[in-house]
Short mmCIF file of C-alpha atoms and ligand atoms in Angstrom, two decimals:
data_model
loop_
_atom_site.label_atom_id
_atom_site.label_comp_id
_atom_site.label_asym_id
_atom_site.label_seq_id
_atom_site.Cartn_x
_atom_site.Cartn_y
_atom_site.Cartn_z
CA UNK A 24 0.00 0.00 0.00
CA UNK A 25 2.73 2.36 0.75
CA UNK A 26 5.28 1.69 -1.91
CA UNK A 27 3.24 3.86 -4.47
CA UNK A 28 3.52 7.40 -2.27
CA UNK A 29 5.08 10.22 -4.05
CA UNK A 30 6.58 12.46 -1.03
CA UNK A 31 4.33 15.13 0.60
CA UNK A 32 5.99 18.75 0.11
CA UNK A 33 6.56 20.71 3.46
CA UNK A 34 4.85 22.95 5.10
CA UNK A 35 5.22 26.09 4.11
CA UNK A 36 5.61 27.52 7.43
CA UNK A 37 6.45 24.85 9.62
CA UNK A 38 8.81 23.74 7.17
CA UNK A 39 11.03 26.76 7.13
CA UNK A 40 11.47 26.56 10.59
CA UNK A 41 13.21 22.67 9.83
CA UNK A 42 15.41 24.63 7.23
CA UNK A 43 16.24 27.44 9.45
CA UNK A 44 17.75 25.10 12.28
CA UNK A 45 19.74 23.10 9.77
CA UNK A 46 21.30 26.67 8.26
CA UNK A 47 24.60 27.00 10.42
CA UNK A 48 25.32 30.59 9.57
CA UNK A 49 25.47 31.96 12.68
CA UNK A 50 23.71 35.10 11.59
CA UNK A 51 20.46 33.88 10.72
CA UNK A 52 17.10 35.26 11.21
CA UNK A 53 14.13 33.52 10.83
CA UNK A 54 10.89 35.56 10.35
CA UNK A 55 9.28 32.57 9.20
CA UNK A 56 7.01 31.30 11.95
CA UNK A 57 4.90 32.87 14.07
CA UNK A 58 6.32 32.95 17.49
CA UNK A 59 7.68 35.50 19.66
CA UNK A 60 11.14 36.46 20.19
CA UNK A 61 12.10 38.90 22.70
CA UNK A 62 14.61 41.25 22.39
CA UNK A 63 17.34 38.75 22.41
CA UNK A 64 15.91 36.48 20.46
CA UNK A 65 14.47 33.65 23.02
CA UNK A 66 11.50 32.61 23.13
CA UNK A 67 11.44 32.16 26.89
CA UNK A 68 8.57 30.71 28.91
CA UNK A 69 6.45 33.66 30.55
CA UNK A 70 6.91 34.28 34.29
CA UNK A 71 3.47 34.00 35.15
CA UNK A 72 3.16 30.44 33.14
CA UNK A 73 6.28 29.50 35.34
CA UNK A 74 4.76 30.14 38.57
CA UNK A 75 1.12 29.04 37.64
CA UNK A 76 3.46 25.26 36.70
CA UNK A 77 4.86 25.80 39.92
CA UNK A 78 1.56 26.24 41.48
CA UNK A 79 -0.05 23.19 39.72
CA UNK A 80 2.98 20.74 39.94
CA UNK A 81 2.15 20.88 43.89
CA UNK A 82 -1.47 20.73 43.45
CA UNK A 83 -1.63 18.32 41.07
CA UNK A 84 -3.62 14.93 42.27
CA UNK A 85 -4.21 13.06 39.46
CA UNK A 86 -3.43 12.37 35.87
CA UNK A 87 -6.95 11.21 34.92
CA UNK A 88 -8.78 12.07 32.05
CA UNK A 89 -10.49 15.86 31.86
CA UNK A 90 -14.44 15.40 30.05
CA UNK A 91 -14.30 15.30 26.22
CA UNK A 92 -15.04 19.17 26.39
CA UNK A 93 -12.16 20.13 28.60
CA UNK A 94 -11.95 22.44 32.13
CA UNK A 95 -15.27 23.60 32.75
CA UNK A 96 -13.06 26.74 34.51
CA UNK A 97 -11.74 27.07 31.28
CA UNK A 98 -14.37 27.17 29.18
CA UNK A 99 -15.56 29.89 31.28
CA UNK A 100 -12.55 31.92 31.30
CA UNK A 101 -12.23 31.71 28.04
CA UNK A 102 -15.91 33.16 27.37
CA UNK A 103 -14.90 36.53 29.59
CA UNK A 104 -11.90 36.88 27.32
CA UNK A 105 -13.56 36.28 24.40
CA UNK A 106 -16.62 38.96 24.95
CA UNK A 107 -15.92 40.53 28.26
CA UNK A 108 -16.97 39.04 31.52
CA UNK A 109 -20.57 39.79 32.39
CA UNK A 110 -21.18 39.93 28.73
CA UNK A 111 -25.27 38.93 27.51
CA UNK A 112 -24.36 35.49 25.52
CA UNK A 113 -22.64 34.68 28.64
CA UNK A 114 -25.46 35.70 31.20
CA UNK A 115 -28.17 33.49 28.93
CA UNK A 116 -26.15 30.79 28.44
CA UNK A 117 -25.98 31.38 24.29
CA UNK A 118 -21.99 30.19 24.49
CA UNK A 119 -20.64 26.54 24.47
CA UNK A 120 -16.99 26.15 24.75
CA UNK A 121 -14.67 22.97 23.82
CA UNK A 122 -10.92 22.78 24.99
CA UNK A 123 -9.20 22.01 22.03
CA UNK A 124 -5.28 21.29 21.12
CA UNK A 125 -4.20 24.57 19.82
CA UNK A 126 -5.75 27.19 17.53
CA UNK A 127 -5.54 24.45 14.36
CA UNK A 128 -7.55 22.19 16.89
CA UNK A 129 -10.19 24.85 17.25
CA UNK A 130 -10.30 25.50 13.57
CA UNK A 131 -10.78 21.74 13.18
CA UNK A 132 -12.92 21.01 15.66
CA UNK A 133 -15.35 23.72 13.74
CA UNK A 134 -15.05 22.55 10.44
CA UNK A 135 -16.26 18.79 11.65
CA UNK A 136 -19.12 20.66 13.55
CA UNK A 137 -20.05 22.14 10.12
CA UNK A 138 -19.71 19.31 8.02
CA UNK A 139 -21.64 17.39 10.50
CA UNK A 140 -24.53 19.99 10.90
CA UNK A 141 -24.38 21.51 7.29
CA UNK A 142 -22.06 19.01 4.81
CA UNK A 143 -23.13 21.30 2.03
CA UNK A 144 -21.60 24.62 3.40
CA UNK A 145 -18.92 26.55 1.59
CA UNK A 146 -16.18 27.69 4.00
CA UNK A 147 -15.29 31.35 2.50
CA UNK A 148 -11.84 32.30 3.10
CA UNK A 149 -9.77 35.56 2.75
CA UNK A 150 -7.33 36.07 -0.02
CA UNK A 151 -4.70 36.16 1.25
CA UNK A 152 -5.09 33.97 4.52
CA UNK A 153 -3.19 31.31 6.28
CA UNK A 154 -1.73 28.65 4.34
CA UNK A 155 -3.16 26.03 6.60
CA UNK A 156 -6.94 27.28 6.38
CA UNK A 157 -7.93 25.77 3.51
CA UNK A 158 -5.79 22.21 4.03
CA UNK A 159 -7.65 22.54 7.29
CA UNK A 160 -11.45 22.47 5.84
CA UNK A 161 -10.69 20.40 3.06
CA UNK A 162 -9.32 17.69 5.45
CA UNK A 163 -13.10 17.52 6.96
CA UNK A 164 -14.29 17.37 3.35
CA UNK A 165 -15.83 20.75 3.07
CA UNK A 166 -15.51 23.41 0.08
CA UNK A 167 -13.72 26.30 0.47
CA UNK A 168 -14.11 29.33 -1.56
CA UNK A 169 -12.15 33.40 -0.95
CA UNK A 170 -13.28 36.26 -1.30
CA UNK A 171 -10.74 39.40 -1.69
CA UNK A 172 -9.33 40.99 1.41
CA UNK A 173 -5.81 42.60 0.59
CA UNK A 174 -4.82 45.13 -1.73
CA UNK A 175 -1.11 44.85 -3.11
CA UNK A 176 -0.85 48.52 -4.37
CA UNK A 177 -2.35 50.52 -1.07
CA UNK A 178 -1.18 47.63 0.98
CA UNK A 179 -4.50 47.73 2.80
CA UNK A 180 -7.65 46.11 3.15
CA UNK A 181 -9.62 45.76 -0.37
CA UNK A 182 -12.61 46.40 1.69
CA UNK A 183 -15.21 47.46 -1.46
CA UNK A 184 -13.84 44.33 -3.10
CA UNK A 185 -14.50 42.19 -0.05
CA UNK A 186 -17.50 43.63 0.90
CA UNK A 187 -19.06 43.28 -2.74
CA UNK A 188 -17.82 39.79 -2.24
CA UNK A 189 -20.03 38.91 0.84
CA UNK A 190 -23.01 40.37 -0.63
CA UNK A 191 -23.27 37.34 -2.66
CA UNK A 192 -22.14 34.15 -0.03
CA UNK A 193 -25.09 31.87 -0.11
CA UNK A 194 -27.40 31.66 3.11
CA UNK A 195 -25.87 28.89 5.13
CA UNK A 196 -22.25 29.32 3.90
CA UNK A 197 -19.39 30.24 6.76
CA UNK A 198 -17.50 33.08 6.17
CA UNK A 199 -14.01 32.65 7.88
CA UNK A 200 -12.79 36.16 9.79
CA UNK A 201 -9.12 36.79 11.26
CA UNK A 202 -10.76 38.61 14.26
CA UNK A 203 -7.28 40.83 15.17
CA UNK A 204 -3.89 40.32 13.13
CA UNK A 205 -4.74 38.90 9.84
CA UNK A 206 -2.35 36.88 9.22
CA UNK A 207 -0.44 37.04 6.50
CA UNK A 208 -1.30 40.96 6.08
CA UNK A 209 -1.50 42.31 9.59
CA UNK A 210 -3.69 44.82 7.90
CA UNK A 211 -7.24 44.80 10.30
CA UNK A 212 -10.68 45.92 9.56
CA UNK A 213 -11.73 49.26 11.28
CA UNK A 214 -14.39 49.25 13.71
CA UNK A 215 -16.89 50.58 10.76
CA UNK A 216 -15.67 47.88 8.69
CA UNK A 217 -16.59 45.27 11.52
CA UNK A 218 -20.19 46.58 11.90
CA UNK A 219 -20.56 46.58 8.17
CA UNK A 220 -19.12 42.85 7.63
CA UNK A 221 -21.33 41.80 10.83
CA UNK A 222 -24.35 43.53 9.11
CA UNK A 223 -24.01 41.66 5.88
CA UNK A 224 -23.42 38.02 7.84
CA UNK A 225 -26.86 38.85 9.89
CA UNK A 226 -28.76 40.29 6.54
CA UNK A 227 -27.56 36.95 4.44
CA UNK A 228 -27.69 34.06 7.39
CA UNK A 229 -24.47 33.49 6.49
CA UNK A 230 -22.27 32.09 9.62
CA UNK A 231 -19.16 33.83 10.82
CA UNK A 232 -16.09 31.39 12.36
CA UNK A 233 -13.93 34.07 13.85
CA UNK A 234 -10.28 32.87 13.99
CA UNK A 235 -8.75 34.49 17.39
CA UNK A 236 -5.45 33.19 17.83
CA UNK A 237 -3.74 36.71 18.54
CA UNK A 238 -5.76 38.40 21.14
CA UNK A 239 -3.56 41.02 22.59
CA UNK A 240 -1.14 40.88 20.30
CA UNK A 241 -2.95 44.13 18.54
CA UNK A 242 -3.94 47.07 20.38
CA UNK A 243 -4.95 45.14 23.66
CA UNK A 244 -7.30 42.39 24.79
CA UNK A 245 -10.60 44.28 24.37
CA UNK A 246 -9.38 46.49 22.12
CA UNK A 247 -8.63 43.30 19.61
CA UNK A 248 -11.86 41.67 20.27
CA UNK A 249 -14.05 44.78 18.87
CA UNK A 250 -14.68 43.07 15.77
CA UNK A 251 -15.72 39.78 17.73
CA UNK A 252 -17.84 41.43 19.94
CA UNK A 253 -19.52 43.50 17.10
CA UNK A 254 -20.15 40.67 15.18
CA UNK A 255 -22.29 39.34 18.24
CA UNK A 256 -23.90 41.90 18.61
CA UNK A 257 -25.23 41.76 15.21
CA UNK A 258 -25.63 37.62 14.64
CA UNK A 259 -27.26 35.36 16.75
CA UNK A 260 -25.13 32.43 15.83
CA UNK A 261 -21.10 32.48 15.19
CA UNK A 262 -17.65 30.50 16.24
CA UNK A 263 -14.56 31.60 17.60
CA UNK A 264 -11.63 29.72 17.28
CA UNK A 265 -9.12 31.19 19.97
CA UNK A 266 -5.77 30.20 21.06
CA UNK A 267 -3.22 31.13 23.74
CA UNK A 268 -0.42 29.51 21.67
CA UNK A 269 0.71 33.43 21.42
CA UNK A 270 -0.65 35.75 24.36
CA UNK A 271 0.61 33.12 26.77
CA UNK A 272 3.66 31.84 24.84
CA UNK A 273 1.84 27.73 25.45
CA UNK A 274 2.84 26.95 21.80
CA UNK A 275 3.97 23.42 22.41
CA UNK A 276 1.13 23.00 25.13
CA UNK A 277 -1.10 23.04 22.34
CA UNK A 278 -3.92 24.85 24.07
CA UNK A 279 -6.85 26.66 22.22
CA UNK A 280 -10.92 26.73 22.44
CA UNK A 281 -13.71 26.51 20.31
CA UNK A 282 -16.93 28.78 21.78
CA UNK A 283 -20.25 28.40 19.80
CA UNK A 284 -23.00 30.84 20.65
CA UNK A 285 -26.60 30.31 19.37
CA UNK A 286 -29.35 32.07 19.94
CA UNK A 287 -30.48 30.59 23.57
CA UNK A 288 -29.35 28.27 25.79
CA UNK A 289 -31.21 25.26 24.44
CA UNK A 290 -29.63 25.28 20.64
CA UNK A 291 -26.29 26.38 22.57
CA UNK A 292 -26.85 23.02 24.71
CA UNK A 293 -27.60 21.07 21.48
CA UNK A 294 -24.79 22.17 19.44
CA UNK A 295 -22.45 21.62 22.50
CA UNK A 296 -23.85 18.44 22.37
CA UNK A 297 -22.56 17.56 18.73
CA UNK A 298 -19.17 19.59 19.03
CA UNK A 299 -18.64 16.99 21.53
CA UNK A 300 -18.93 14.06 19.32
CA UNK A 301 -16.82 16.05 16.96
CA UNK A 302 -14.32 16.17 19.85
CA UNK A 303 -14.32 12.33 20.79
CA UNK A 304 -14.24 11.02 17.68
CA UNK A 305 -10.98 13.02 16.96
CA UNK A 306 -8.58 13.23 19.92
CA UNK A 307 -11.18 12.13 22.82
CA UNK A 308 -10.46 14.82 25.31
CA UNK A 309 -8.39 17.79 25.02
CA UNK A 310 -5.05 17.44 27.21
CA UNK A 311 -4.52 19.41 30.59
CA UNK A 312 -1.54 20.87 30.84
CA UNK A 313 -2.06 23.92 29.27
CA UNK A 314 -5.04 24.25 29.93
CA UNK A 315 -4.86 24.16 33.70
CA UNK A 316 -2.26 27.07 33.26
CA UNK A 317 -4.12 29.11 31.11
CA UNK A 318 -7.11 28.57 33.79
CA UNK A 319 -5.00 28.90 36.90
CA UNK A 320 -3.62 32.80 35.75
CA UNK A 321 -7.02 33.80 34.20
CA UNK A 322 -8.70 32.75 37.77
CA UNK A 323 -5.96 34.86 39.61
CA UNK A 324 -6.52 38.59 39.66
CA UNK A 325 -2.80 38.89 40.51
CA UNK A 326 -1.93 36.34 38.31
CA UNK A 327 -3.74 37.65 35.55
CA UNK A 328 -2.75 41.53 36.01
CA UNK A 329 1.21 40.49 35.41
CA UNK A 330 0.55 38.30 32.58
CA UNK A 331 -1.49 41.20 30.98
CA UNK A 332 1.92 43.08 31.49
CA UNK A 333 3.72 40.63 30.13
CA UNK A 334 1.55 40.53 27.57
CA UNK A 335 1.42 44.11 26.67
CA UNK A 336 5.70 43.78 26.47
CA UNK A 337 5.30 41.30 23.91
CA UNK A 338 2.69 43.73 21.94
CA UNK A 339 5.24 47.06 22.50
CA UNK A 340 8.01 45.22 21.50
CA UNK A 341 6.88 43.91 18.45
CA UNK A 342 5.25 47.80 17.57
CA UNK A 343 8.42 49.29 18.40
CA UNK A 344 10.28 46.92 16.16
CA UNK A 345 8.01 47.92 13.01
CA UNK A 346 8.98 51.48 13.77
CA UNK A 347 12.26 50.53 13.66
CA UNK A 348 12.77 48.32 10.62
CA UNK A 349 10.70 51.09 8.67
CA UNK A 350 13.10 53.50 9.96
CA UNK A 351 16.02 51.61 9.38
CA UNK A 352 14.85 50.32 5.53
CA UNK A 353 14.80 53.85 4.67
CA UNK A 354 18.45 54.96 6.04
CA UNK A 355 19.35 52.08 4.00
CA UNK A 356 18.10 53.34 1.08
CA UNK A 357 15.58 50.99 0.12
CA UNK A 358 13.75 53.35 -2.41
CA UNK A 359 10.55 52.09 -1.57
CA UNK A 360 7.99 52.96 1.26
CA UNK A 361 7.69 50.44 3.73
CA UNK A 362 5.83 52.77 5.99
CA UNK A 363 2.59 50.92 6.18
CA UNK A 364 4.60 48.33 8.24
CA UNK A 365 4.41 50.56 10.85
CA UNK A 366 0.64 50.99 10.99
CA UNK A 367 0.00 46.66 10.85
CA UNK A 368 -0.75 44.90 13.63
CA UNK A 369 0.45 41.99 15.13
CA UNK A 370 3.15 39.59 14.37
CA UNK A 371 3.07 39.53 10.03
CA UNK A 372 2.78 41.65 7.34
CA UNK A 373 3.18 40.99 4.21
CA UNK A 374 6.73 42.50 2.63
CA UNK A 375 5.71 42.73 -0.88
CA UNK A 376 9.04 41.11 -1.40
CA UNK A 377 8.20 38.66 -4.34
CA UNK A 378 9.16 34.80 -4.55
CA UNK A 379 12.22 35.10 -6.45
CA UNK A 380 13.42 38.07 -3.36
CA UNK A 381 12.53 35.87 -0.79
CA UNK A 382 14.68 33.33 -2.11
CA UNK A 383 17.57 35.19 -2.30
CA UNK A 384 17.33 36.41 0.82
CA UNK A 385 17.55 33.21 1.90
CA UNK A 386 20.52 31.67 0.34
CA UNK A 387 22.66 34.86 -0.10
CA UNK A 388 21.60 35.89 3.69
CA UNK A 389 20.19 33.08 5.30
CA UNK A 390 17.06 35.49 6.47
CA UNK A 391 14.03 33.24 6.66
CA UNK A 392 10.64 34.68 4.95
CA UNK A 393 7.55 32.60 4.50
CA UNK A 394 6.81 32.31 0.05
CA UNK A 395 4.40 35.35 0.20
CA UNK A 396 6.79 37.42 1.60
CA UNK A 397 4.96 37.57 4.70
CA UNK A 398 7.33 38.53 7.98
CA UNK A 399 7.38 37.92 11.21
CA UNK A 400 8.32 41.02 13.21
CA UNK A 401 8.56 39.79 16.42
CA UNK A 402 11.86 37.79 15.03
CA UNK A 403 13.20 41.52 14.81
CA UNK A 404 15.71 42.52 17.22
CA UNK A 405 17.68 45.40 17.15
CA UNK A 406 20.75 43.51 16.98
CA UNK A 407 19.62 41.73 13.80
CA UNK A 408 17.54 44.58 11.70
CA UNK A 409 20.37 46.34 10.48
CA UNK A 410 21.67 43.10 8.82
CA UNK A 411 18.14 42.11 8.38
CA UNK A 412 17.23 45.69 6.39
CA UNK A 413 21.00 45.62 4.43
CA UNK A 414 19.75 41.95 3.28
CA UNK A 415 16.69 43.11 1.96
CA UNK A 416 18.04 46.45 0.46
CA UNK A 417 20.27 44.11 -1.53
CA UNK A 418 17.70 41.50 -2.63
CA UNK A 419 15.80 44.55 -3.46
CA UNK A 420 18.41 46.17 -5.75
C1 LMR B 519 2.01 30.90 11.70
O1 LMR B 519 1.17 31.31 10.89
O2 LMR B 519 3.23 31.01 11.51
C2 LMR B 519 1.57 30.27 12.97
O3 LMR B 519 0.19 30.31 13.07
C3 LMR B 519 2.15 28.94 13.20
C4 LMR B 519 1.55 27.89 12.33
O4 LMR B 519 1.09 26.89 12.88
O5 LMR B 519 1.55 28.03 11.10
#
């Protein structure tokens, strides 16, 4: 059976980071993945994840399975994060919330839900969005379909193109949003832009799966959960696919969340009922670990108030850094103006370099870029952007 297999190509993310650890220049930078560096380029374990480990390895009583849908204190604190504590949907019981493995776990989890409730529904992606998306839905044997999102010229969002778009997704159809940091672009929708997007989902019945894997990493935890929280405000039913992969530096923990809201707490109770199934017959129950952190700093007011610090360090660095590597690009003489890297938000944006750049910044500098030319900025230090900016001048030349 297996002698016929042609070899799989790699990931286009994931796979860079395999290439990057084999390159032995010494001088390397990777802005290929998404995840955090700090100003010396570690990617260290969070203080507040260190003591809540601390706090759980001598609490700890048992290894035992947690129910198929996770830490009920979990769920819960994930639901205030999501739309504020005290929030409606979370007063009338509209939200149901699985523990998943990671972000990707989330994302899965929803697309079996869908395929499950409605096997005929088009998953609508943006153009650009992350590689994995579509791989993602296609796995659980649902169509996908994009609709425009970024504009190459104005590097910005193609809004009349997307919203001219979503005026014609079929009732029933899911319309996949980055909810903060679109990644590949890092270029957001305003708060107008949210209500009008939300408006158009609610008007058409179409269903909105929010992909949340870089709360915080924006403007702030509320302020990057506007669009979220406008979009249920305006549609009774949606998904969010979060993940604390990034705001809590977990990303080998694996630990993410999957909250349904419905219109009351019956169809929430139903649906919960069926993400469950989703749930058991993929990985059975999510794993605790992470989990249990993520629960034990939420639950902490003290806890919680020096991870949000820690948080917003990760955030300033990583705006600081665009400032700088715009700055720096043009006392290099790059001839071209990167400024809108400055006004993006969260980890990527999307270079503009083209494929044929992005190669040779790889094998005449060993700088690591994802195809698209999308960058990481939080692998920015200000030891490496000079040589990072004099790479790109060159490729650029
Ligand atoms: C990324 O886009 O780099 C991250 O979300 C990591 C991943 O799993 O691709």
């Amino acid at each position: 059976m297996f002698e016929t297999i042609n070899p799989a190509p790699e990931d286009s993310i994931l796979g860079l980071t395999v290439a990057f650890q084999k390159d032995s220049n010494p001088n390397k930078i990777n802005l290929g993945v998404g995840v955090y560096k700090d100003g010396n380029g570690q990617t260290p374990v969070l203080a507040t994840v260190k003591e809540a480990e601390e706090r759980l390895l001598r609490s700890e009583a048992t290894k035992s399975y947690l129910p198929i849908d996770g830490l009920a204190a979990y769920a819960a604190l994930s639901q205030q994060i999501v739309f504020g504590s005290g929030h409606d949907i979370l007063a009338a019981g509209r939200a149901a919330t699985v523990q998943t493995p990671g972000g990707t776990g989330a994302l899965r989890v929803a697309a079996d839900f869908v395929r499950r409730i409605s096997p005929q529904a088009t998953v609508w992606l943006s153009d650009p969005t992350w590689p994995n998306h579509p791989n993602v839905f296609a796995s659980a044997a649902l169509q996908v379909q994009t609709y425009p999102y970024f504009e190459a010229e104005t590097n910005s969002v193609a809004f009349d193109r997307m919203m001219a778009a979503l005026e014609t997704i079929p009732t029933g159809d899911v319309l996949l949003l980055h909810a903060c940091c679109h990644n590949p672009t890092g270029a957001d929708l305003s708060p107008q832009q949210w209500q009008a997007v939300a408006a158009v989902c609610a008007e058409r019945g179409v269903l909105p799966l929010l992909d949340f894997a870089y709360q915080g990493f924006g403007d702030g935890l509320d302020e990057d959960a506007t669009g979220v929280r406008f979009v249920a405000e305006q549609c009774r039913e949606l998904l969010v696919a979060g993940s604390y992969s990034k705001n809590f530096g977990l990303y080998n923990e694996r630990v993410g969340a999957l909250t349904l809201v419905a219109a009351n707490s019956e169809v929430a109770e139903a649906a919960h009922s069926h993400l469950k199934i989703c749930v058991r017959t993929n990985y059975s129950n999510p794993p605790a670990h992470g989990g249990q952190i993520v629960a034990e700093i939420l639950g902490d007011p003290d806890l919680r108030q020096r991870w949000e610090a820690e948080l917003a360090d990760m955030r300033n660095r990583i705006n600081d850094m665009r400032h700088l590597f715009v700055e720096t690009l043009d006392e290099l003489g790059a001839g071209r103006d990167f400024s809108f890297i400055a006004q993006q938000r969260g980890m990527f944006s999307f270079s503009g370099l083209t494929p044929e750049q992005v190669q040779a910044l790889r094998e005449r500098h060993s700088v690591y870029v994802v195809g698209s030319g999308r960058i990481n900025v939080a692998g920015m230090t200000e030891a490496n952007v000079e040589r990072l900016c004099s790479a790109i001048v060159d490729v650029l030349k």
